[in-house]
Coordinates of C-alpha atoms (C1' of nucleotides) in Angstrom, one line a residue:
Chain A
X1 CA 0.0 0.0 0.0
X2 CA 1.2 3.3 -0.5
X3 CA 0.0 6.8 0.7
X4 CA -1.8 9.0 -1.0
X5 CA -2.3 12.9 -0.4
X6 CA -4.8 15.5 -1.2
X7 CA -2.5 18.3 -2.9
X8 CA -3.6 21.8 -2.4
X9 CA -1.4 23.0 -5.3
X10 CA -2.9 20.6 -7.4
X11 CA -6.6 20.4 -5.9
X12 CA -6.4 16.5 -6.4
X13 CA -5.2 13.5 -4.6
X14 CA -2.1 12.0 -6.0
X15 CA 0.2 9.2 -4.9
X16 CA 2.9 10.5 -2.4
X17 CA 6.5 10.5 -3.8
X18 CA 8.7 11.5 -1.3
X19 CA 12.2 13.6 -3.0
X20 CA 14.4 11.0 -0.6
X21 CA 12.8 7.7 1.0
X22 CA 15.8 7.7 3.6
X23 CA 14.1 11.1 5.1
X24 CA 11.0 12.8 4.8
X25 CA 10.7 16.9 5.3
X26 CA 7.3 17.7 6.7
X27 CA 6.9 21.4 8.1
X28 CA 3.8 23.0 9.7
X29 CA 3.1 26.1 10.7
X30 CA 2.7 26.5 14.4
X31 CA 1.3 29.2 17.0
X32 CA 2.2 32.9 17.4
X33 CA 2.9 32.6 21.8
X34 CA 0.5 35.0 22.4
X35 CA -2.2 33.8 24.2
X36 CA -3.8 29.9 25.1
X37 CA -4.0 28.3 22.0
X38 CA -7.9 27.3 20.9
X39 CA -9.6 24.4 19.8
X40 CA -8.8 25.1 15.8
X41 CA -4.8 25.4 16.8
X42 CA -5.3 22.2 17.8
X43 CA -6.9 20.8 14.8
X44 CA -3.5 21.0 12.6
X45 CA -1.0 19.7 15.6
X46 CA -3.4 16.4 15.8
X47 CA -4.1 15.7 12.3
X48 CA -0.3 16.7 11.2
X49 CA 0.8 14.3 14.2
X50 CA -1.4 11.9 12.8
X51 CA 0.3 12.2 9.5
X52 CA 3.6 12.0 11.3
X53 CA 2.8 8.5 12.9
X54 CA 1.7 7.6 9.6
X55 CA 4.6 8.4 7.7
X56 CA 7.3 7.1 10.7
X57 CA 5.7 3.7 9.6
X58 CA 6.9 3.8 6.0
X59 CA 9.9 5.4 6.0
X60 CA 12.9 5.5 8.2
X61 CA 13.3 9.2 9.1
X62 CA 11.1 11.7 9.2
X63 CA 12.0 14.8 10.2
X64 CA 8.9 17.1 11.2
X65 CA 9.7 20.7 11.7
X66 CA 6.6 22.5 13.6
X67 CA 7.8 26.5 14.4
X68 CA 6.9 28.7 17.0
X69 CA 6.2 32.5 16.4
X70 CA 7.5 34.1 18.6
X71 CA 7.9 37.7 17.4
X72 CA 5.2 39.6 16.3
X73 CA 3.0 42.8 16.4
X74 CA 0.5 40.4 18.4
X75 CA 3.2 39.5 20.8
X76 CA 4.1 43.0 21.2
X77 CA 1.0 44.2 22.0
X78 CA 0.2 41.6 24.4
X79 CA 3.3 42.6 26.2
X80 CA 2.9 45.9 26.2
X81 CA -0.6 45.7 27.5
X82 CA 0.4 43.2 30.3
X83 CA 3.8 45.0 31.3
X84 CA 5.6 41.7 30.5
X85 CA 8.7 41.6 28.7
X86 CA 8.0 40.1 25.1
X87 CA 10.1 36.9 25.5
X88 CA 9.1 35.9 28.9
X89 CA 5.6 36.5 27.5
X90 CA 6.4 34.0 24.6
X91 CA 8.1 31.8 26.6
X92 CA 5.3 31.4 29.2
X93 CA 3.0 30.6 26.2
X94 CA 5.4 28.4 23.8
X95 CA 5.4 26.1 27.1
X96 CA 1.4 26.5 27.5
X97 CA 1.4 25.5 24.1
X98 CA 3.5 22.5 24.2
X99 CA 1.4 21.2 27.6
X100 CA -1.6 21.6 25.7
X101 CA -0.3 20.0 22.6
X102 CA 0.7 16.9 24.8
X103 CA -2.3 16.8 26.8
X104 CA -4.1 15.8 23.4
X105 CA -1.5 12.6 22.6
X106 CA 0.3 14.6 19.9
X107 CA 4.3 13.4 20.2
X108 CA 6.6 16.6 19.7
X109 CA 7.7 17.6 16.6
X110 CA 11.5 16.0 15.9
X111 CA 12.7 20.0 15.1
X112 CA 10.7 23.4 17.2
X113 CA 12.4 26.0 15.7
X114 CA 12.0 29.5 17.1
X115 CA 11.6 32.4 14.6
X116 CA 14.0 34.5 16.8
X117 CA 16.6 32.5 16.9
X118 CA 16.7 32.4 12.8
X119 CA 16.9 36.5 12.6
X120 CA 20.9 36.6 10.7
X121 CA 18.8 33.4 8.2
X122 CA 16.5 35.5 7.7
X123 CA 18.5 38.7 6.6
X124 CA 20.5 36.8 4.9
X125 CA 17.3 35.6 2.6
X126 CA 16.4 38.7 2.1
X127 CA 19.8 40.5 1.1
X128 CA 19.5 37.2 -1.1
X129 CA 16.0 38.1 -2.9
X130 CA 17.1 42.0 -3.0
X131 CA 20.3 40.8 -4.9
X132 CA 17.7 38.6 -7.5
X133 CA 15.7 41.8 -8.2
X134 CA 12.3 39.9 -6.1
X135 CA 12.5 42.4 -3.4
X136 CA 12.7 46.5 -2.7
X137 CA 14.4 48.2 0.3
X138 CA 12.3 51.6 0.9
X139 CA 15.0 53.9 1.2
X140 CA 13.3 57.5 1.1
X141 CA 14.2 59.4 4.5
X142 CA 10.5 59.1 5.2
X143 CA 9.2 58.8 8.6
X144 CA 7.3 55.3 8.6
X145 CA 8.4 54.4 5.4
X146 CA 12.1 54.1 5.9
X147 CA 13.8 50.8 6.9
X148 CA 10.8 48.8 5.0
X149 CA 11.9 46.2 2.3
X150 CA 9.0 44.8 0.2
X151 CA 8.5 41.8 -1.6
X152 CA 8.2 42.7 -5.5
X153 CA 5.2 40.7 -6.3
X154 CA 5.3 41.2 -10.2
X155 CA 8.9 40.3 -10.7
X156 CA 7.6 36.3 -9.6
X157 CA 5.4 35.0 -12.8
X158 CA 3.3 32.4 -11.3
X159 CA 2.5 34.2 -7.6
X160 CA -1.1 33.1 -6.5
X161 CA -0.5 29.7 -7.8
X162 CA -1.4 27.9 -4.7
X163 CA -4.6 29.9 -4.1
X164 CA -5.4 29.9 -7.8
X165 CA -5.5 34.2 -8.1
X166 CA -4.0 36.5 -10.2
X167 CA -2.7 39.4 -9.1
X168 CA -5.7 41.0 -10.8
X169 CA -8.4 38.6 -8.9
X170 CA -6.0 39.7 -5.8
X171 CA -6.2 43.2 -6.0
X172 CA -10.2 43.8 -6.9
X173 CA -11.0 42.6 -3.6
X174 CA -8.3 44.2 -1.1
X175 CA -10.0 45.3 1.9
X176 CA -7.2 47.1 3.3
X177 CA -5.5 50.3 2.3
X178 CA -2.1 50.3 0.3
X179 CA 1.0 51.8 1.8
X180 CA 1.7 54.0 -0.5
X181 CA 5.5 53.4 -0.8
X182 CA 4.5 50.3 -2.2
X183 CA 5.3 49.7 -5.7
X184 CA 2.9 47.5 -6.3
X185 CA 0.1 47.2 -4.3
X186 CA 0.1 43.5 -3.8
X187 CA 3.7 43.9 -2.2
X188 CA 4.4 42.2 0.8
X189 CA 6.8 42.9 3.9
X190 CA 9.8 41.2 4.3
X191 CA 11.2 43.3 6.9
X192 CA 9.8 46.5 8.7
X193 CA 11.5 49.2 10.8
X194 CA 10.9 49.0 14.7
X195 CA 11.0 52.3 16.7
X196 CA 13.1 52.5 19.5
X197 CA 10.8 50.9 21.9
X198 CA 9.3 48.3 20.0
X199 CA 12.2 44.9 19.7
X200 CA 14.5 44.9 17.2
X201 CA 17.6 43.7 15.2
X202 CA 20.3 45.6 13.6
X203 CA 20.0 44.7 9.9
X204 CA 21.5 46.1 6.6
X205 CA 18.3 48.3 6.1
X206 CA 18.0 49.5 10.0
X207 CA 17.0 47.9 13.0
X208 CA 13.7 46.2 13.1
X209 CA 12.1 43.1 12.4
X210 CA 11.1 40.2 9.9
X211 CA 8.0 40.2 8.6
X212 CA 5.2 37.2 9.2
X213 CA 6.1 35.1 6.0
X214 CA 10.0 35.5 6.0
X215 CA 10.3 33.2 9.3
X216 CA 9.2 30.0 8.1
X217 CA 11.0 30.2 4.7
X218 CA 14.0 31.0 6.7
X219 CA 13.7 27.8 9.0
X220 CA 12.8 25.4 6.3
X221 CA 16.1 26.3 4.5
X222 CA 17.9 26.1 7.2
X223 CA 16.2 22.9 9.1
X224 CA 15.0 21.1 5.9
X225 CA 16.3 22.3 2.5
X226 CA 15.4 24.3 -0.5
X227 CA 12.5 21.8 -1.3
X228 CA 10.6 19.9 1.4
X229 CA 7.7 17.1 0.7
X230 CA 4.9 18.2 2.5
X231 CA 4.1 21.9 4.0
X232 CA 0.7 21.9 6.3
X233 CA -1.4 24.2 8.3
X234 CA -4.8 25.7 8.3
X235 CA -7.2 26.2 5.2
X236 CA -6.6 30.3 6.1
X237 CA -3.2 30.2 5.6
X238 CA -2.8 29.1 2.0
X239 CA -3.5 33.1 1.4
X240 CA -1.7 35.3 1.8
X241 CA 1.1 33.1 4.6
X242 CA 1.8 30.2 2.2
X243 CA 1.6 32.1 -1.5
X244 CA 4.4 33.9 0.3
X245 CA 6.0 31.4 1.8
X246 CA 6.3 29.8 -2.1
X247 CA 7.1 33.5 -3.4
X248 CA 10.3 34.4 -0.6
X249 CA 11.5 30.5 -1.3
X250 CA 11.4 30.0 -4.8
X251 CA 12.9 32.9 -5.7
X252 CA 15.7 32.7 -3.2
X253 CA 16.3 29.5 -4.8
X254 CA 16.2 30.4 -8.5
X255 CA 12.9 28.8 -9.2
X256 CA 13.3 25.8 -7.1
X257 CA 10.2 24.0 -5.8
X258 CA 9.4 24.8 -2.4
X259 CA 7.4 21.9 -1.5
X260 CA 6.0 19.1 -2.8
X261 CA 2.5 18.3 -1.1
X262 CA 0.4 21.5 0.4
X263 CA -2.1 20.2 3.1
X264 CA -4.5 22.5 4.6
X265 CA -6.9 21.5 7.2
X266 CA -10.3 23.3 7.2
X267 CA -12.0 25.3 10.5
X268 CA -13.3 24.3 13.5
X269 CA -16.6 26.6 14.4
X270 CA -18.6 26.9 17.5
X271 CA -22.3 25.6 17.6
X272 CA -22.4 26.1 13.8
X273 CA -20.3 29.5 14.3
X274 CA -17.2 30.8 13.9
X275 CA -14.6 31.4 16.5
X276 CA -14.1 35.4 16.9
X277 CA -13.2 37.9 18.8
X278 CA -16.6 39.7 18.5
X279 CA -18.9 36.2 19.3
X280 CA -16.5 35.7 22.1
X281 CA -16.8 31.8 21.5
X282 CA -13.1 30.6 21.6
X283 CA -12.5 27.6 23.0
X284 CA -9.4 27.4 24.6
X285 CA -7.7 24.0 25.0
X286 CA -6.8 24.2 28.6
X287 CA -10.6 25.3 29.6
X288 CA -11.7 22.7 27.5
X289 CA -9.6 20.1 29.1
X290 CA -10.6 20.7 32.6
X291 CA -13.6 19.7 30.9
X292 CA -12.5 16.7 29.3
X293 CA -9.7 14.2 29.2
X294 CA -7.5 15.3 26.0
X295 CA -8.2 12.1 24.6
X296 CA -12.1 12.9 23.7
X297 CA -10.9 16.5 22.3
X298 CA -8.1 14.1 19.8
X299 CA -11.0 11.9 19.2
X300 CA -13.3 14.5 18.1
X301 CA -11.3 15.9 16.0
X302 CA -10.6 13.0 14.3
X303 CA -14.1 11.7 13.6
X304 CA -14.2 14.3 10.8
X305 CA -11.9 14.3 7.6
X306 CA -9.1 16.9 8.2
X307 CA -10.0 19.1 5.3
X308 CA -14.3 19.5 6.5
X309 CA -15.2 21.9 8.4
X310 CA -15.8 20.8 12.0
X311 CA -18.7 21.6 14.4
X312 CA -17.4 21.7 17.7
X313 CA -20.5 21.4 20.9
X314 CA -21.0 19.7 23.8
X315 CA -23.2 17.0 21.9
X316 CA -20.2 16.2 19.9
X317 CA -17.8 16.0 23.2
X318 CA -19.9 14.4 25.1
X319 CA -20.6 12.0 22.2
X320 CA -16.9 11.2 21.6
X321 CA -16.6 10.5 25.7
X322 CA -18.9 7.8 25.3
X323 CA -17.6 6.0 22.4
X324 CA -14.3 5.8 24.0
X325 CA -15.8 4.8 27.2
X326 CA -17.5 1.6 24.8
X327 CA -13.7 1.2 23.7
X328 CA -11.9 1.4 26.8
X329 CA -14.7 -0.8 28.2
X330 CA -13.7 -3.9 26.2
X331 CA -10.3 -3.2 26.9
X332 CA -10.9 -3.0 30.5
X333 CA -12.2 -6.6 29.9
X334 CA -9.7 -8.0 28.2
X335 CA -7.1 -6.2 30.4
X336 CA -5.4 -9.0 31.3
X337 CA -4.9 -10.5 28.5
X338 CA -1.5 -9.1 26.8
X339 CA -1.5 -7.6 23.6
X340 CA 0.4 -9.6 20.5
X341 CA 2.5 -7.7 18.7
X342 CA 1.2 -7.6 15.0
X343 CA 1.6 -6.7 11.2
X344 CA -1.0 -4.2 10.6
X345 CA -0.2 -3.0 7.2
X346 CA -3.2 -5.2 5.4
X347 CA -5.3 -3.7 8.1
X348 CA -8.6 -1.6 7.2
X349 CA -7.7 1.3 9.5
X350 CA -4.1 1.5 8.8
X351 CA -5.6 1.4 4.5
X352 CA -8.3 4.1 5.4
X353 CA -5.7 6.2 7.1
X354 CA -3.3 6.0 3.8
X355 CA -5.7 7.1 1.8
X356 CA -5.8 11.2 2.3
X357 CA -5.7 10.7 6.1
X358 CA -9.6 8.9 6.2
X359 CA -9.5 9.3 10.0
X360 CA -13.5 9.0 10.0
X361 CA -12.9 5.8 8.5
X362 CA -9.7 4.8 10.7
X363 CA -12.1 5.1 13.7
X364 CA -15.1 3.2 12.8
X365 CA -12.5 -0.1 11.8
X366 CA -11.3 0.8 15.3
X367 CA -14.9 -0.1 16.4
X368 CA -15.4 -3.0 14.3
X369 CA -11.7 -4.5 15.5
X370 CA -12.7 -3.8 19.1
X371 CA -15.6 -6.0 19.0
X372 CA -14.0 -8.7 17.1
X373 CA -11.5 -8.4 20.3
X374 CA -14.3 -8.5 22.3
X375 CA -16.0 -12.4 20.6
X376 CA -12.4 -13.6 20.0
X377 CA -11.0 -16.6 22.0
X378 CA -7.9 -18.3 23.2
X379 CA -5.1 -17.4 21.3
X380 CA -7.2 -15.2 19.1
X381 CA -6.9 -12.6 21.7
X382 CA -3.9 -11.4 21.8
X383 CA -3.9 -11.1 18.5
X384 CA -7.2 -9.1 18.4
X385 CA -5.9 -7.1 21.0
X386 CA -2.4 -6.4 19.7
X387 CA -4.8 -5.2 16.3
X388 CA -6.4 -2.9 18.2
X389 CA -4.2 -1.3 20.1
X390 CA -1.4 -1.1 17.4
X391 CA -4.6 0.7 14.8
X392 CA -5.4 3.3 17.5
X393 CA -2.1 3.8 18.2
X394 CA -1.3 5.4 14.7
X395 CA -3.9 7.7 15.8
X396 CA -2.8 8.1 19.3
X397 CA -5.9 7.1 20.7
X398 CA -6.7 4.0 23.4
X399 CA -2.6 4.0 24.7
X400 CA -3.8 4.8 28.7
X401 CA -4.5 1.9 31.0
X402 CA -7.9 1.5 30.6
X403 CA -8.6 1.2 34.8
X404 CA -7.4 4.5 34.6
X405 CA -9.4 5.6 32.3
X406 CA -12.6 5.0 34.3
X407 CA -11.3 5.5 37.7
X408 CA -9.6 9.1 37.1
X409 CA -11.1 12.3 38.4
X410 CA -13.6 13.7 36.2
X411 CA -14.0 16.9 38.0
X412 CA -13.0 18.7 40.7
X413 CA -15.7 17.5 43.4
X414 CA -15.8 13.9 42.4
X415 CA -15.8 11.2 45.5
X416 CA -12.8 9.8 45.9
X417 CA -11.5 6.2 44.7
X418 CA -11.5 5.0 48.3
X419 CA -14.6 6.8 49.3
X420 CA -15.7 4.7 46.1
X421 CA -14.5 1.4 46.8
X422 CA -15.4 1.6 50.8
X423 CA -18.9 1.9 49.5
X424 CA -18.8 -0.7 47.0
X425 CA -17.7 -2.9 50.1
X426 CA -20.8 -1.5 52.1
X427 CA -23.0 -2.7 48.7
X428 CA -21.4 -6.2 48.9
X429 CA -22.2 -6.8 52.6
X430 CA -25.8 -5.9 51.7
X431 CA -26.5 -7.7 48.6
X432 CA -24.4 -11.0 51.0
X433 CA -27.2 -10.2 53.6
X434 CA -29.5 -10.3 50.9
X435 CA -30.3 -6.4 51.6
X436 CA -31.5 -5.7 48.1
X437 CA -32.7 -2.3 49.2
X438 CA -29.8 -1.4 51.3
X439 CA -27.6 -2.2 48.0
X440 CA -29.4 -0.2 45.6
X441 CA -29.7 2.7 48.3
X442 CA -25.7 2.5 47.7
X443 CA -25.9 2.7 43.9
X444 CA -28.0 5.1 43.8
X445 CA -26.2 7.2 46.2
X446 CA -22.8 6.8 43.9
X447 CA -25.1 7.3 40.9
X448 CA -25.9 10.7 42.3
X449 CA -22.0 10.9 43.1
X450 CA -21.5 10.4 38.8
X451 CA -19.7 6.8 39.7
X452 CA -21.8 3.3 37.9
X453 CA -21.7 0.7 39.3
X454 CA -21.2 -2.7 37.0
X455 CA -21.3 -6.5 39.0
X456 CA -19.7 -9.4 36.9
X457 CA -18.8 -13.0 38.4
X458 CA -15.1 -11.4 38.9
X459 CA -16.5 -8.7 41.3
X460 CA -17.9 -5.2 41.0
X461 CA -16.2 -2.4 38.8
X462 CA -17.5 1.6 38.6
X463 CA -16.4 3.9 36.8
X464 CA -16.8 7.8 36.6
X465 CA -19.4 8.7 33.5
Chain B
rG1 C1' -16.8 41.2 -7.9
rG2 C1' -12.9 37.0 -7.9
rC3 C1' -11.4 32.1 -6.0
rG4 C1' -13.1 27.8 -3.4
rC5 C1' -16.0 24.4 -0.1
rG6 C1' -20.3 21.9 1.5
rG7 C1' -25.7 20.1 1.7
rU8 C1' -26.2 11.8 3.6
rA9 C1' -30.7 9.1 9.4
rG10 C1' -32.5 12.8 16.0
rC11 C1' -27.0 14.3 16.3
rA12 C1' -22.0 13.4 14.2
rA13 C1' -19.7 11.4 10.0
rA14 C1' -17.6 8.0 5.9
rG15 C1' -18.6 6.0 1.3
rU16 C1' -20.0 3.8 -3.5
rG17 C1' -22.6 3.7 -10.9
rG18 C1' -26.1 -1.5 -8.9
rU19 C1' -30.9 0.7 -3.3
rA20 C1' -25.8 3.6 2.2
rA21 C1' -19.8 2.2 6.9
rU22 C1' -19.3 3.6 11.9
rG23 C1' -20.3 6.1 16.7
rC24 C1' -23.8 8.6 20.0
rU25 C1' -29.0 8.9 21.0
rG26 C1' -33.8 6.5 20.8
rU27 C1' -36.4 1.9 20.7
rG28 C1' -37.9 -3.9 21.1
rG29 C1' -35.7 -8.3 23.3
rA30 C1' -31.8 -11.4 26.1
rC31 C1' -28.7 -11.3 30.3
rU32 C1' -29.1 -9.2 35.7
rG33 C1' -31.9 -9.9 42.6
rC34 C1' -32.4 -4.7 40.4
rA35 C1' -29.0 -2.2 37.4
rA36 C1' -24.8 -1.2 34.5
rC37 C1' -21.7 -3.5 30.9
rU38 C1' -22.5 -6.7 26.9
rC39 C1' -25.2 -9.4 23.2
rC40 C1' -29.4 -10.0 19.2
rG41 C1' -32.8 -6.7 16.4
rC42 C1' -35.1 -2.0 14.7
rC43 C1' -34.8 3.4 13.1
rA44 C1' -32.1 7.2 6.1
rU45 C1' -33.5 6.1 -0.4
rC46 C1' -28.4 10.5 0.3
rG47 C1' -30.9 19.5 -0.9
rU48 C1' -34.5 20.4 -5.5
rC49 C1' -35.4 19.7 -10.7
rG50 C1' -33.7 17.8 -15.3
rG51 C1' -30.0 14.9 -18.3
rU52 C1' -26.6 10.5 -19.4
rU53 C1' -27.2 5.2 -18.2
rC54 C1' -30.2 -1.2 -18.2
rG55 C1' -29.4 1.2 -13.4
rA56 C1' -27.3 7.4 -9.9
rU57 C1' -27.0 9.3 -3.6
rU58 C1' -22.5 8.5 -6.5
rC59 C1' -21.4 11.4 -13.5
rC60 C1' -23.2 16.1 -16.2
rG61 C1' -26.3 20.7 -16.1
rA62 C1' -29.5 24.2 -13.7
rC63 C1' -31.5 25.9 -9.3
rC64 C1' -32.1 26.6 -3.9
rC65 C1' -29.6 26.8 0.8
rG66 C1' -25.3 27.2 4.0
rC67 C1' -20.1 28.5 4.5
rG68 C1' -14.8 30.1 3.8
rC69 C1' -10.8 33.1 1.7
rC70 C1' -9.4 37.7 -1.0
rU71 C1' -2.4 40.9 3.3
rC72 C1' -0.6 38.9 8.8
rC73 C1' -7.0 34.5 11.9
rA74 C1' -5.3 27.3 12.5

RNA sequence: GGCGCGGUAGCAAAGUGGUAAUGCUGUGGACUGCAACUCCGCCAUCGUCGGUUCGAUUCCGACCCGCGCCUCCA
């Protein structure tokens, strides 16, 4: 089996090919360390992990490059409001970001490169693209316009091909007002002037600072190469961040292709809305968690194909909380039995997850190979377990011990696991007395307490639900 | 105005030219002291209208509806 890829730049799926099969160069864009991240930054780390696991089982490096932003007007602003220097600011939020990231299984990236600690890279690239004739340095004496160098759009022949504009299409529906220094109005910054109080680094045009695109163009030379084979992030990104991107690295390398595959996962809304400022309806991952194990957030997102738009509610979470608790629930039956190691590359998930990243599909196999677990017999267990476990693990889902999963606080008020099992023990001695009432007085009262009860011929088992 | 996406059961969400996976919910039954878990079963003709075809939800066209992007928002 081989992978196959939905291609942004070509708007089809195609067979992956990878430019080395000794080591693969996947880079995505990551956060700007301003803030908690929300649920839609989390949609590209899970589904890009995802990829990542994929792609560790069919080649023998892969080297997945993830940035953080860490200098920008955002930042800045942040800072300033909040009195906080900027880089303890983006420090306190790159970590944030990398406990929320893990909190939803994803596995770090193998390369976190920081965009300023790649400032000389990046004025190097763009002395480089001045040098080519792709790029302008505003050099008027101008207050405001001084210090700026631009990105000549025009002098690049096929800019807008990843969005599928022309500079025309482009222009017609600007909703923002030209600088005037530009010389074209399409013009992008590669590097802007910083006043005295705003951060900045000595360059050959001035002190100041890179612009939004530069930073990842810079890192991917530098981490990856001139042409990588698979560039990812959100759906809102391909325009104006990644046309850039393709416009600052192409040219710095004479026409060289930047990358290979383009994959762009679409939005996450709110209750059918969008995420904005104005709604207020963010969801941030670490309010969301105290909500939910990370698990049920990485499942939701998966249930959907990466490039849908997703509908993110309580229905949906609490939906996704139950079909893992069905999941971990056979496990938790067959946990002692131990999982055989096994060849899952003829496996329906592992297929279904080759094809464009089918995660939808993925899951419901995981479903279908958890009740064949759950009828197998004798030696047919392991097996069936080993199955399982290995499918879901390429998503990162069902890897926690399944006791655990049912037994761990839930909330902040929950009864405790010996308060739990002291009653259970108080149940027993009824239902042994044949105290019917007394026993079901106890499960109701834990009912009421959010613990269920379950009696089997091994014993009694609750869990939290 | 330009570019693009989507409309499948109560909800979520795959998929296929030959009458539609999977999960949650609901519901009938088995199991159980009662439950829970689990097991067996049930619950959709795929936005509308045309066309192509032996046959379309799946291809083509029109229409209706919803949505995204168009310079720094994943």
């Amino acid at each position: 089996m081989s992978l196959t890829l939905y291609n942004t730049l070509t708007r089809s799926k195609q067979p992956f090919e990878p430019i080395d099969p000794e080591r693969i160069a996947m880079y995505v864009c990551g956060p700007t360390v301003y803030n908690r991240v929300h649920i839609g930054n989390a949609r590209p780390a899970v589904v890009f992990d995802t990829l990542y696991r994929v792609l560790n089982t069919l080649y023998p490096k892969v080297e997945y490059a993830r940035n953080i932003t860490d200098i920008d007007d955002k930042i800045m602003k942040t800072a300033a409001e909040l009195g906080e220097d900027i880089s303890a600011l983006s420090t306190r939020y790159a970590q944030a970001y990398f406990d929320d990231m893990a909190a939803l299984n994803n596995l770090s990236p193998t390369i976190v490169p920081y965009a300023t600690q790649h400032i000389p890279e990046m004025i190097d690239m763009v002395t480089r693209l001045i040098e080519k004739g792709h790029a302008y340095n505003i050099d008027n004496g101008v207050e405001g316009e001084q210090g700026h160098v631009l990105f000549a759009v025009q002098s690049m022949s096929d800019y807008g091909a990843l969005s599928g504009r022309s500079l025309d299409d482009m222009l017609a529906g600007a909703r923002v007002e030209v600088a005037s220094y530009k010389k074209y109005a399409g013009d992008f910054v590669l590097w802007k002037p910083s006043a005295d109080n705003e951060p900045g680094w000595d360059s050959p045009w001035g002190r100041g600072r890179p612009g939004w695109h530069l930073e990842c163009s810079a890192m991917i030379e530098k981490h990856l190469g001139d042409t990588i084979d698979i560039h990812g992030g959100g759906q809102d990104l391909i325009f104006p961040h990644h046309e850039n991107e393709i416009a600052q690295s192409c040219c710095a390398h004479d026409g060289k292709p930047f990358a290979n595959v383009w994959m762009h996962n679409g939005f996450i809304n709110i209750e059918g809305e969008k995420m904005s400022k104005s709604l207020g309806n963010f969801r941030m991952v670490n309010d969301l968690l105290e909500q939910y194990p990370g698990e049920v957030l990485r499942y939701v997102i998966l249930s959907a194909h990466y490039r849908s738009e997703q509908n993110f509610g309580k229905d949906l979470l609490d939906s996704a909380w139950r079909s893992l608790d069905t999941l971990y629930g056979f496990l938790r039956t067959h946990n002692d039995i131990e999982a055989a190691s096994v060849d899952i590359s003829d496996s329906d998930a592992y297929i279904a997850l080759l094809d464009d990243l089918n995660t939808p599909m993925a899951i419901s196999e995981l479903h279908k190979l958890a009740r064949e677990m759950h009828s197998a017999e004798g030696d047919n267990l392991p097996l069936a377990k080993g199955r399982l476990l290995a499918n879901a693990g390429l998503m990162g889902l069902l890897q926690q011990d399944p006791e655990q999963w049912f037994t761990l606080s839930r909330g902040s008020d929950d009864i405790s696991a010996e308060d739990v099992e002291a009653l259970i023990a108080k149940r027993n001695q009824a239902k042994t007395d044949k105290d019917y009432a007394g026993a079901d007085a106890v499960r109701e009262e834990l009912k009421s307490l959010g613990v269920v009860l379950e009696d089997s011929r091994e014993g009694t088992k609750w869990r939290r639900g």
